[in-house]
CSV table of C-alpha atoms in Angstrom, one decimal:
chain,number,residue,atom,x,y,z
A,209,MET,CA,-14.2,-18.5,-15.5
A,210,ALA,CA,-15.0,-16.2,-12.7
A,211,ARG,CA,-16.0,-12.5,-12.7
A,212,ILE,CA,-14.2,-10.9,-9.7
A,213,LEU,CA,-14.9,-7.5,-8.3
A,214,TYR,CA,-11.7,-6.1,-6.7
A,215,ALA,CA,-12.5,-3.3,-4.1
A,216,LEU,CA,-9.6,-1.3,-2.9
A,217,ASN,CA,-8.8,1.6,-0.6
A,218,GLY,CA,-8.7,4.8,-2.6
A,219,GLN,CA,-5.8,6.5,-0.9
A,220,GLY,CA,-2.2,6.0,-1.7
A,221,ARG,CA,-0.5,4.3,-4.7
A,222,GLY,CA,0.2,1.1,-2.9
A,223,HIS,CA,-3.3,-0.4,-3.0
A,224,THR,CA,-3.6,0.4,-6.7
A,225,SER,CA,-0.2,-1.2,-7.5
A,226,ARG,CA,-1.1,-4.4,-5.6
A,227,ALA,CA,-4.6,-4.5,-7.3
A,228,LEU,CA,-3.0,-4.3,-10.7
A,229,GLY,CA,-0.5,-7.0,-9.9
A,230,VAL,CA,-3.3,-9.4,-8.7
A,231,ALA,CA,-5.6,-8.5,-11.6
A,232,HIS,CA,-2.8,-9.2,-14.1
A,233,THR,CA,-2.3,-12.7,-12.7
A,234,LEU,CA,-6.1,-13.4,-12.5
A,235,ARG,CA,-6.6,-12.3,-16.1
A,236,GLN,CA,-3.8,-14.5,-17.3
A,237,ARG,CA,-5.8,-17.4,-15.8
A,238,GLY,CA,-8.9,-16.3,-17.7
A,239,HIS,CA,-10.8,-14.4,-15.1
A,240,ASP,CA,-12.7,-11.1,-15.6
A,241,VAL,CA,-11.6,-8.5,-13.1
A,242,LEU,CA,-13.5,-5.2,-12.4
A,243,PHE,CA,-12.6,-2.6,-9.8
A,244,CYS,CA,-14.5,-0.8,-7.1
A,245,CYS,CA,-12.9,2.2,-5.4
A,246,GLY,CA,-12.9,6.0,-5.1
A,247,ALA,CA,-10.6,9.0,-4.7
A,248,ASP,CA,-7.1,8.8,-6.3
A,249,ALA,CA,-7.2,5.1,-7.0
A,250,ALA,CA,-10.3,5.5,-9.2
A,251,ASP,CA,-8.6,8.2,-11.3
A,252,ARG,CA,-5.4,6.1,-11.7
A,253,LEU,CA,-7.3,3.0,-12.8
A,254,ARG,CA,-9.5,4.9,-15.2
A,255,ARG,CA,-6.5,6.5,-16.8
A,256,GLN,CA,-5.3,2.9,-17.6
A,257,GLY,CA,-8.6,2.1,-19.2
A,258,GLU,CA,-10.1,0.0,-16.3
A,259,PHE,CA,-13.7,-0.2,-15.4
A,260,VAL,CA,-14.3,1.3,-11.9
A,261,LEU,CA,-17.4,1.1,-9.8
A,262,ASP,CA,-17.3,4.3,-7.7
A,263,VAL,CA,-17.6,4.2,-4.0
A,264,PRO,CA,-16.9,6.8,-1.3
A,265,ALA,CA,-13.4,6.6,0.1
A,266,PRO,CA,-12.3,7.2,3.7
A,267,ALA,CA,-9.1,9.1,3.9
A,268,GLU,CA,-6.3,9.7,6.4
A,269,LEU,CA,-5.2,13.3,7.0
A,270,VAL,CA,-1.4,13.8,7.2
A,271,ARG,CA,0.3,17.0,7.9
A,272,GLY,CA,4.0,17.5,8.3
A,273,ASN,CA,4.6,13.7,8.0
A,274,ARG,CA,2.2,13.0,10.9
A,275,VAL,CA,-1.2,11.3,10.8
A,276,ARG,CA,-3.8,13.6,12.4
A,277,LEU,CA,-5.9,11.0,14.1
A,278,LEU,CA,-8.6,13.2,15.5
A,279,ALA,CA,-8.9,15.2,12.3
A,280,THR,CA,-9.1,11.9,10.4
A,281,ALA,CA,-11.9,10.6,12.6
A,282,TRP,CA,-13.8,13.8,12.3
A,283,GLN,CA,-13.4,14.0,8.5
A,284,ASN,CA,-14.6,10.4,8.1
A,285,ALA,CA,-17.5,10.6,10.6
A,286,PRO,CA,-20.1,11.5,7.9
A,287,LEU,CA,-19.1,8.4,5.9
A,288,ALA,CA,-19.4,6.2,9.0
A,289,VAL,CA,-22.9,7.6,9.7
A,290,ARG,CA,-23.9,7.0,6.0
A,291,THR,CA,-22.6,3.4,6.0
A,292,PRO,CA,-26.0,1.7,5.8
A,293,GLU,CA,-27.1,4.0,3.0
A,294,ILE,CA,-23.9,3.5,1.1
A,295,VAL,CA,-23.9,-0.2,1.4
A,296,GLU,CA,-27.6,-0.4,0.3
A,297,ALA,CA,-26.9,1.5,-2.9
A,298,LEU,CA,-23.7,-0.4,-3.5
A,299,THR,CA,-25.5,-3.7,-3.1
A,300,GLU,CA,-27.8,-2.9,-6.0
A,301,ARG,CA,-24.9,-1.8,-8.2
A,302,ILE,CA,-22.8,-4.9,-7.4
A,303,ASP,CA,-25.8,-7.1,-8.1
A,304,ASP,CA,-26.1,-5.5,-11.5
A,305,LEU,CA,-22.5,-6.5,-12.3
A,306,ASP,CA,-23.2,-10.1,-11.2
A,307,PRO,CA,-19.7,-11.0,-9.8
A,308,ASP,CA,-18.9,-14.4,-8.5
A,309,LEU,CA,-16.6,-13.1,-5.7
A,310,VAL,CA,-15.4,-9.9,-4.1
A,311,VAL,CA,-11.8,-9.2,-3.2
A,312,ALA,CA,-11.4,-6.4,-0.6
A,313,ASP,CA,-8.1,-4.5,-0.1
A,314,PHE,CA,-9.0,-2.4,3.0
A,315,GLU,CA,-12.2,-1.1,1.4
A,316,PRO,CA,-15.0,-1.1,3.9
A,317,PHE,CA,-18.2,-0.9,1.9
A,318,ALA,CA,-18.0,-3.6,-0.9
A,319,PRO,CA,-17.5,-6.6,1.4
A,320,ARG,CA,-20.6,-5.6,3.4
A,321,ALA,CA,-22.6,-5.3,0.2
A,322,ALA,CA,-21.2,-8.6,-1.0
A,323,ARG,CA,-22.4,-10.3,2.2
A,324,ARG,CA,-25.9,-9.0,1.7
A,325,LEU,CA,-25.8,-10.7,-1.7
A,326,GLY,CA,-24.4,-13.9,-0.4
A,327,LEU,CA,-21.1,-13.6,-2.3
A,328,PRO,CA,-17.8,-15.0,-1.0
A,329,VAL,CA,-15.3,-12.3,0.1
A,330,VAL,CA,-11.5,-12.5,0.3
A,331,ALA,CA,-9.6,-9.9,2.3
A,332,LEU,CA,-6.3,-9.0,0.7
A,333,SER,CA,-4.4,-6.3,2.5
A,334,HIS,CA,-1.1,-5.7,4.2
A,335,GLN,CA,-2.8,-3.7,7.0
A,336,GLN,CA,-4.2,-7.0,8.4
A,337,ILE,CA,-0.8,-8.2,9.4
A,338,LEU,CA,-1.4,-6.1,12.5
A,339,THR,CA,-4.6,-8.0,13.4
A,340,GLU,CA,-3.6,-11.5,12.2
A,341,THR,CA,0.0,-11.7,13.5
A,342,ARG,CA,2.0,-10.8,16.6
A,343,CYS,CA,4.3,-8.1,15.4
A,344,HIS,CA,7.1,-7.5,17.9
A,345,VAL,CA,7.5,-3.7,18.5
A,346,PRO,CA,8.8,-1.6,21.4
A,347,LEU,CA,6.5,-1.1,24.3
A,348,ARG,CA,6.1,2.6,23.6
A,349,TYR,CA,3.9,1.7,20.6
A,350,ALA,CA,1.4,-0.2,22.7
A,351,ALA,CA,-1.3,2.6,22.6
A,352,SER,CA,-0.8,3.2,18.9
A,353,ALA,CA,-1.0,-0.6,18.2
A,354,ALA,CA,-4.3,-0.9,20.2
A,355,LEU,CA,-5.9,2.0,18.4
A,356,THR,CA,-4.7,0.8,15.0
A,357,ARG,CA,-6.1,-2.7,15.5
A,358,LEU,CA,-9.4,-1.2,16.7
A,359,GLY,CA,-9.5,0.8,13.5
A,360,ILE,CA,-8.7,-2.1,11.3
A,361,GLY,CA,-11.4,-4.1,13.1
A,362,VAL,CA,-14.0,-1.4,12.2
A,363,MET,CA,-12.8,-1.1,8.6
A,364,ALA,CA,-12.3,-4.8,7.9
A,365,PRO,CA,-14.1,-7.0,10.6
A,366,ARG,CA,-12.8,-10.6,10.4
A,367,GLY,CA,-16.3,-12.0,10.2
A,368,LEU,CA,-16.9,-10.5,6.8
A,369,PHE,CA,-14.3,-12.7,5.0
A,370,ASP,CA,-14.2,-16.2,3.9
A,371,ARG,CA,-10.4,-16.0,3.7
A,372,VAL,CA,-7.7,-13.4,4.7
A,373,VAL,CA,-4.6,-13.1,2.6
A,374,VAL,CA,-1.8,-10.9,3.9
A,375,PRO,CA,1.1,-9.9,1.6
A,376,SER,CA,4.3,-9.0,3.4
A,377,PHE,CA,8.1,-9.0,3.2
A,378,PHE,CA,8.2,-10.1,6.9
A,379,PHE,CA,6.4,-12.9,8.6
A,380,PRO,CA,5.6,-12.7,12.3
A,381,PRO,CA,3.9,-15.6,14.1
A,382,HIS,CA,0.1,-15.8,13.8
A,383,ARG,CA,-2.1,-14.6,16.5
A,384,ALA,CA,-4.1,-17.3,18.3
A,385,GLY,CA,-7.1,-18.4,16.2
A,386,SER,CA,-5.8,-16.8,13.0
A,387,ASP,CA,-5.8,-18.8,9.8
A,388,ALA,CA,-4.7,-15.9,7.6
A,389,ALA,CA,-2.5,-16.8,4.6
A,390,LEU,CA,0.8,-14.8,4.6
A,391,VAL,CA,2.3,-14.5,1.1
A,392,PRO,CA,5.3,-12.6,-0.2
A,393,PRO,CA,4.8,-9.2,-1.8
A,394,ILE,CA,2.6,-8.7,-4.8
A,395,LEU,CA,4.2,-6.6,-7.5
A,396,ARG,CA,2.8,-5.0,-10.7
A,397,PRO,CA,4.1,-6.1,-14.1
A,398,ASP,CA,6.1,-3.0,-14.9
A,399,VAL,CA,8.1,-3.5,-11.7
A,400,LEU,CA,8.7,-7.1,-12.4
A,401,ASP,CA,9.9,-6.2,-15.9
A,402,ALA,CA,12.3,-3.5,-14.7
A,403,ALA,CA,16.0,-4.1,-15.1
A,404,PRO,CA,17.8,-2.9,-12.0
A,405,ARG,CA,21.1,-1.0,-12.3
A,406,ARG,CA,23.1,1.1,-9.9
A,407,GLY,CA,23.1,4.8,-10.6
A,408,ALA,CA,24.3,7.8,-8.6
A,409,HIS,CA,21.0,9.3,-7.5
A,410,LEU,CA,18.8,8.5,-4.5
A,411,LEU,CA,15.1,8.3,-5.1
A,412,VAL,CA,12.9,10.2,-2.7
A,413,TYR,CA,9.2,9.6,-2.3
A,414,VAL,CA,6.7,10.8,0.4
A,415,ASN,CA,3.1,9.8,0.4
A,416,HIS,CA,1.9,13.3,1.4
A,417,PRO,CA,3.6,16.5,0.1
A,418,GLU,CA,2.2,18.8,2.8
A,419,GLY,CA,4.9,20.3,5.0
A,420,SER,CA,7.7,19.3,2.6
A,421,ASP,CA,9.7,22.5,2.9
A,422,ARG,CA,11.6,21.0,5.8
A,423,LEU,CA,12.3,17.8,3.8
A,424,LEU,CA,13.8,19.8,0.9
A,425,ASP,CA,16.0,21.7,3.3
A,426,VAL,CA,17.3,18.4,4.8
A,427,LEU,CA,18.0,17.0,1.3
A,428,ARG,CA,19.9,20.0,0.1
A,429,ARG,CA,22.3,19.7,3.0
A,430,VAL,CA,23.4,16.2,1.9
A,431,ASP,CA,26.2,15.9,-0.7
A,432,ALA,CA,24.3,13.6,-3.1
A,433,PRO,CA,21.9,13.9,-6.0
A,434,PHE,CA,18.2,13.2,-5.3
A,435,VAL,CA,15.3,12.5,-7.6
A,436,VAL,CA,12.1,13.6,-5.8
A,437,TYR,CA,8.6,12.4,-6.4
A,438,ASN,CA,5.3,13.6,-5.0
A,439,VAL,CA,6.7,17.0,-3.9
A,440,PRO,CA,6.0,20.0,-6.1
A,441,ALA,CA,9.0,21.9,-7.3
A,442,PRO,CA,9.3,25.1,-5.2
A,443,ALA,CA,9.4,28.5,-6.9
A,444,ASP,CA,13.1,28.8,-5.9
A,445,SER,CA,14.1,25.4,-7.2
A,446,ALA,CA,17.5,26.8,-8.2
A,447,ALA,CA,18.2,26.9,-4.4
A,448,TYR,CA,18.2,23.1,-4.5
A,449,PRO,CA,20.8,22.2,-7.1
A,450,ASN,CA,21.2,18.6,-6.0
A,451,LEU,CA,17.4,17.9,-6.3
A,452,THR,CA,15.6,16.9,-9.5
A,453,PHE,CA,11.8,17.2,-9.2
A,454,ARG,CA,9.8,14.7,-11.2
A,455,ALA,CA,6.1,14.9,-12.1
A,456,ALA,CA,3.9,11.9,-11.4
A,457,SER,CA,4.6,9.2,-14.0
A,458,ARG,CA,4.2,5.5,-13.5
A,459,ARG,CA,6.8,4.5,-16.0
A,460,GLY,CA,9.2,7.2,-15.0
A,461,PHE,CA,9.0,6.3,-11.4
A,462,VAL,CA,9.8,2.7,-12.0
A,463,ASP,CA,12.7,3.7,-14.3
A,464,ASP,CA,14.1,6.0,-11.6
A,465,LEU,CA,13.6,3.4,-8.9
A,466,ALA,CA,15.4,0.7,-11.0
A,467,ALA,CA,18.3,3.0,-11.6
A,468,CYS,CA,18.8,4.6,-8.2
A,469,ARG,CA,21.6,4.0,-5.7
A,470,ALA,CA,19.1,3.8,-2.7
A,471,VAL,CA,15.7,5.0,-1.6
A,472,VAL,CA,14.6,7.5,1.0
A,473,SER,CA,10.9,7.4,1.6
A,474,THR,CA,8.0,7.1,4.0
A,475,ALA,CA,7.4,3.4,5.0
A,476,GLY,CA,4.5,2.3,2.8
A,477,PHE,CA,4.5,-1.4,2.3
A,478,THR,CA,4.3,-1.4,-1.5
A,479,LEU,CA,7.3,0.9,-2.2
A,480,LEU,CA,9.4,-0.9,0.4
A,481,SER,CA,8.6,-4.2,-1.4
A,482,GLU,CA,9.3,-2.8,-4.8
A,483,ALA,CA,12.7,-1.3,-3.7
A,484,LEU,CA,13.8,-4.5,-2.1
A,485,HIS,CA,12.8,-6.6,-5.1
A,486,LEU,CA,15.0,-4.3,-7.3
A,487,GLY,CA,17.9,-4.6,-4.8
A,488,LYS,CA,17.7,-1.1,-3.4
A,489,PRO,CA,18.4,-0.4,0.2
A,490,VAL,CA,15.9,1.9,1.9
A,491,LEU,CA,16.0,4.5,4.6
A,492,ALA,CA,12.4,4.6,5.8
A,493,ALA,CA,10.9,7.6,7.6
A,494,PRO,CA,7.4,6.4,8.6
A,495,ASN,CA,4.6,8.9,8.9
A,496,ARG,CA,4.5,9.6,12.7
A,497,GLY,CA,1.3,8.3,14.2
A,498,PHE,CA,0.9,5.7,11.5
A,499,PHE,CA,1.6,2.4,13.3
A,500,GLU,CA,1.6,0.2,10.2
A,501,GLN,CA,4.4,2.3,8.7
A,502,ALA,CA,6.4,2.1,12.0
A,503,VAL,CA,6.1,-1.7,12.0
A,504,ASN,CA,7.2,-1.8,8.3
A,505,ALA,CA,10.2,0.4,9.1
A,506,LEU,CA,11.2,-1.7,12.2
A,507,TYR,CA,11.0,-5.0,10.3
A,508,LEU,CA,13.0,-3.4,7.4
A,509,ARG,CA,15.7,-2.5,9.8
A,510,ARG,CA,15.7,-6.0,11.4
A,511,SER,CA,16.0,-7.6,7.9
A,512,GLY,CA,19.3,-5.8,7.4
A,513,ARG,CA,18.2,-4.4,4.0
A,514,GLY,CA,17.6,-0.9,5.1
A,515,ASP,CA,17.3,1.4,8.1
A,516,ALA,CA,14.6,3.5,9.8
A,517,VAL,CA,14.3,7.0,11.2
A,518,LEU,CA,11.5,6.9,13.7
A,519,GLY,CA,11.6,10.6,14.5
A,520,ARG,CA,12.4,13.5,12.2
A,521,LEU,CA,14.5,12.8,9.2
A,522,THR,CA,17.8,14.7,9.3
A,523,ALA,CA,20.7,15.2,7.0
A,524,PRO,CA,23.1,13.4,9.4
A,525,ALA,CA,20.8,10.4,9.4
A,526,ILE,CA,20.9,10.2,5.6
A,527,GLU,CA,24.7,10.6,5.6
A,528,ARG,CA,25.1,7.8,8.1
A,529,PHE,CA,22.8,5.6,5.9
A,530,LEU,CA,24.9,6.4,2.8
A,531,ARG,CA,28.2,5.5,4.5
A,532,VAL,CA,27.1,2.0,5.3
A,533,LEU,CA,24.6,1.1,2.5
A,534,PRO,CA,23.5,-2.5,3.2
A,535,PRO,CA,23.7,-5.0,0.4
A,536,VAL,CA,20.3,-6.0,-0.9
A,537,ALA,CA,20.2,-9.1,-3.2
A,538,GLY,CA,17.0,-8.2,-4.9
A,539,GLY,CA,14.5,-10.7,-6.5
A,540,GLY,CA,13.1,-13.2,-4.0
A,541,PRO,CA,9.7,-14.9,-3.8
A,542,LEU,CA,6.6,-13.2,-5.1
A,543,GLY,CA,3.0,-13.5,-3.9
A,544,ASN,CA,1.1,-12.8,-7.1
A,545,ALA,CA,0.4,-16.5,-8.0
A,546,LEU,CA,-0.2,-17.5,-4.4
A,547,ALA,CA,-2.7,-14.7,-3.9
A,548,ALA,CA,-4.5,-15.8,-7.1
A,549,ASP,CA,-4.5,-19.4,-5.8
A,550,HIS,CA,-6.3,-18.3,-2.6
A,551,ILE,CA,-8.8,-16.2,-4.5
A,552,GLU,CA,-9.6,-19.1,-6.8
A,553,ALA,CA,-10.0,-21.5,-3.8
A,554,VAL,CA,-12.9,-19.4,-2.6
A,555,CYS,CA,-14.6,-19.0,-6.0
A,556,PRO,CA,-17.8,-21.0,-6.3
A,557,ARG,CA,-17.2,-24.3,-8.2
A,558,ARG,CA,-19.7,-23.4,-10.8
A,559,THR,CA,-17.5,-20.6,-12.2
A,560,PHE,CA,-14.9,-23.1,-13.3
A,561,ALA,CA,-17.4,-25.4,-15.1
A,562,LEU,CA,-17.3,-22.9,-18.0
A,563,ALA,CA,-13.8,-23.9,-18.9
A,564,SER,CA,-14.5,-27.6,-19.3
């Protein structure tokens, strides 16, 4: 069968979770899957025994739940300048691995190297819902939408890909000329195996812990128990009697998610998808300045399965959410098999001759 190199964005747990979900399905079908990434994703995958081809990873700077756009551009400028050098070196290393196809989840260098080698490339990322569909958002987001689509066009130019696959829990109409395949969310095996139940606690997750003092102060003003991830326990943790701080743990996180009453989190696509699959209503507080998260939060609200706070999260906002928790059925269609189908459709035919 095929050898597939899966290149993924190194920042955030969502890309890693999606990659593991797709890889699991592809491996069940007999394919060999290797990974290419940097930063936190490389560390997480190596801890699970995966082979990882290292590549520099662009990163977004978030402070106080706001994306710092200028600081992010400045930090990533050296990588942008070095793109030809990085792609040239990566081309040789990918050639040594001899893959049949490259899958790119918002990773900018591997698809360019793959093109130099004449390999087919499949884009598989939720970010591209912003460039492939017409998301309906308030007019005040127009500037942010334009800047975000420009950034996606730089990171993942449409011309690099033989096929674009966009996992999503909402499905806006396509933009003119787009033939992207929209599929339901892709979930990793431990989430699919989890048994949802209704406990008393709310699970809290933020993707960046900087500036979390204000968040903790908000949570302790709410008469409810919270289990908090990705925020270090403060020295005076006794001052937060309704908060339990958890260390990073893949299995522990899934267990706490499956057992929670509801979720309060930033609006990353993967966590929203996992929570909805497990039947958990979500109060989403997107990182300000992060247009993709604002879109996720708005469509979550429209779905009736959660709510959104598009400014600062406050104790009254959480209390209102808890008073009218929307019912969430859980389950629903999955995109794992559909994504694998699209990847296989682009594989060179010769890779399947081995099975006959």
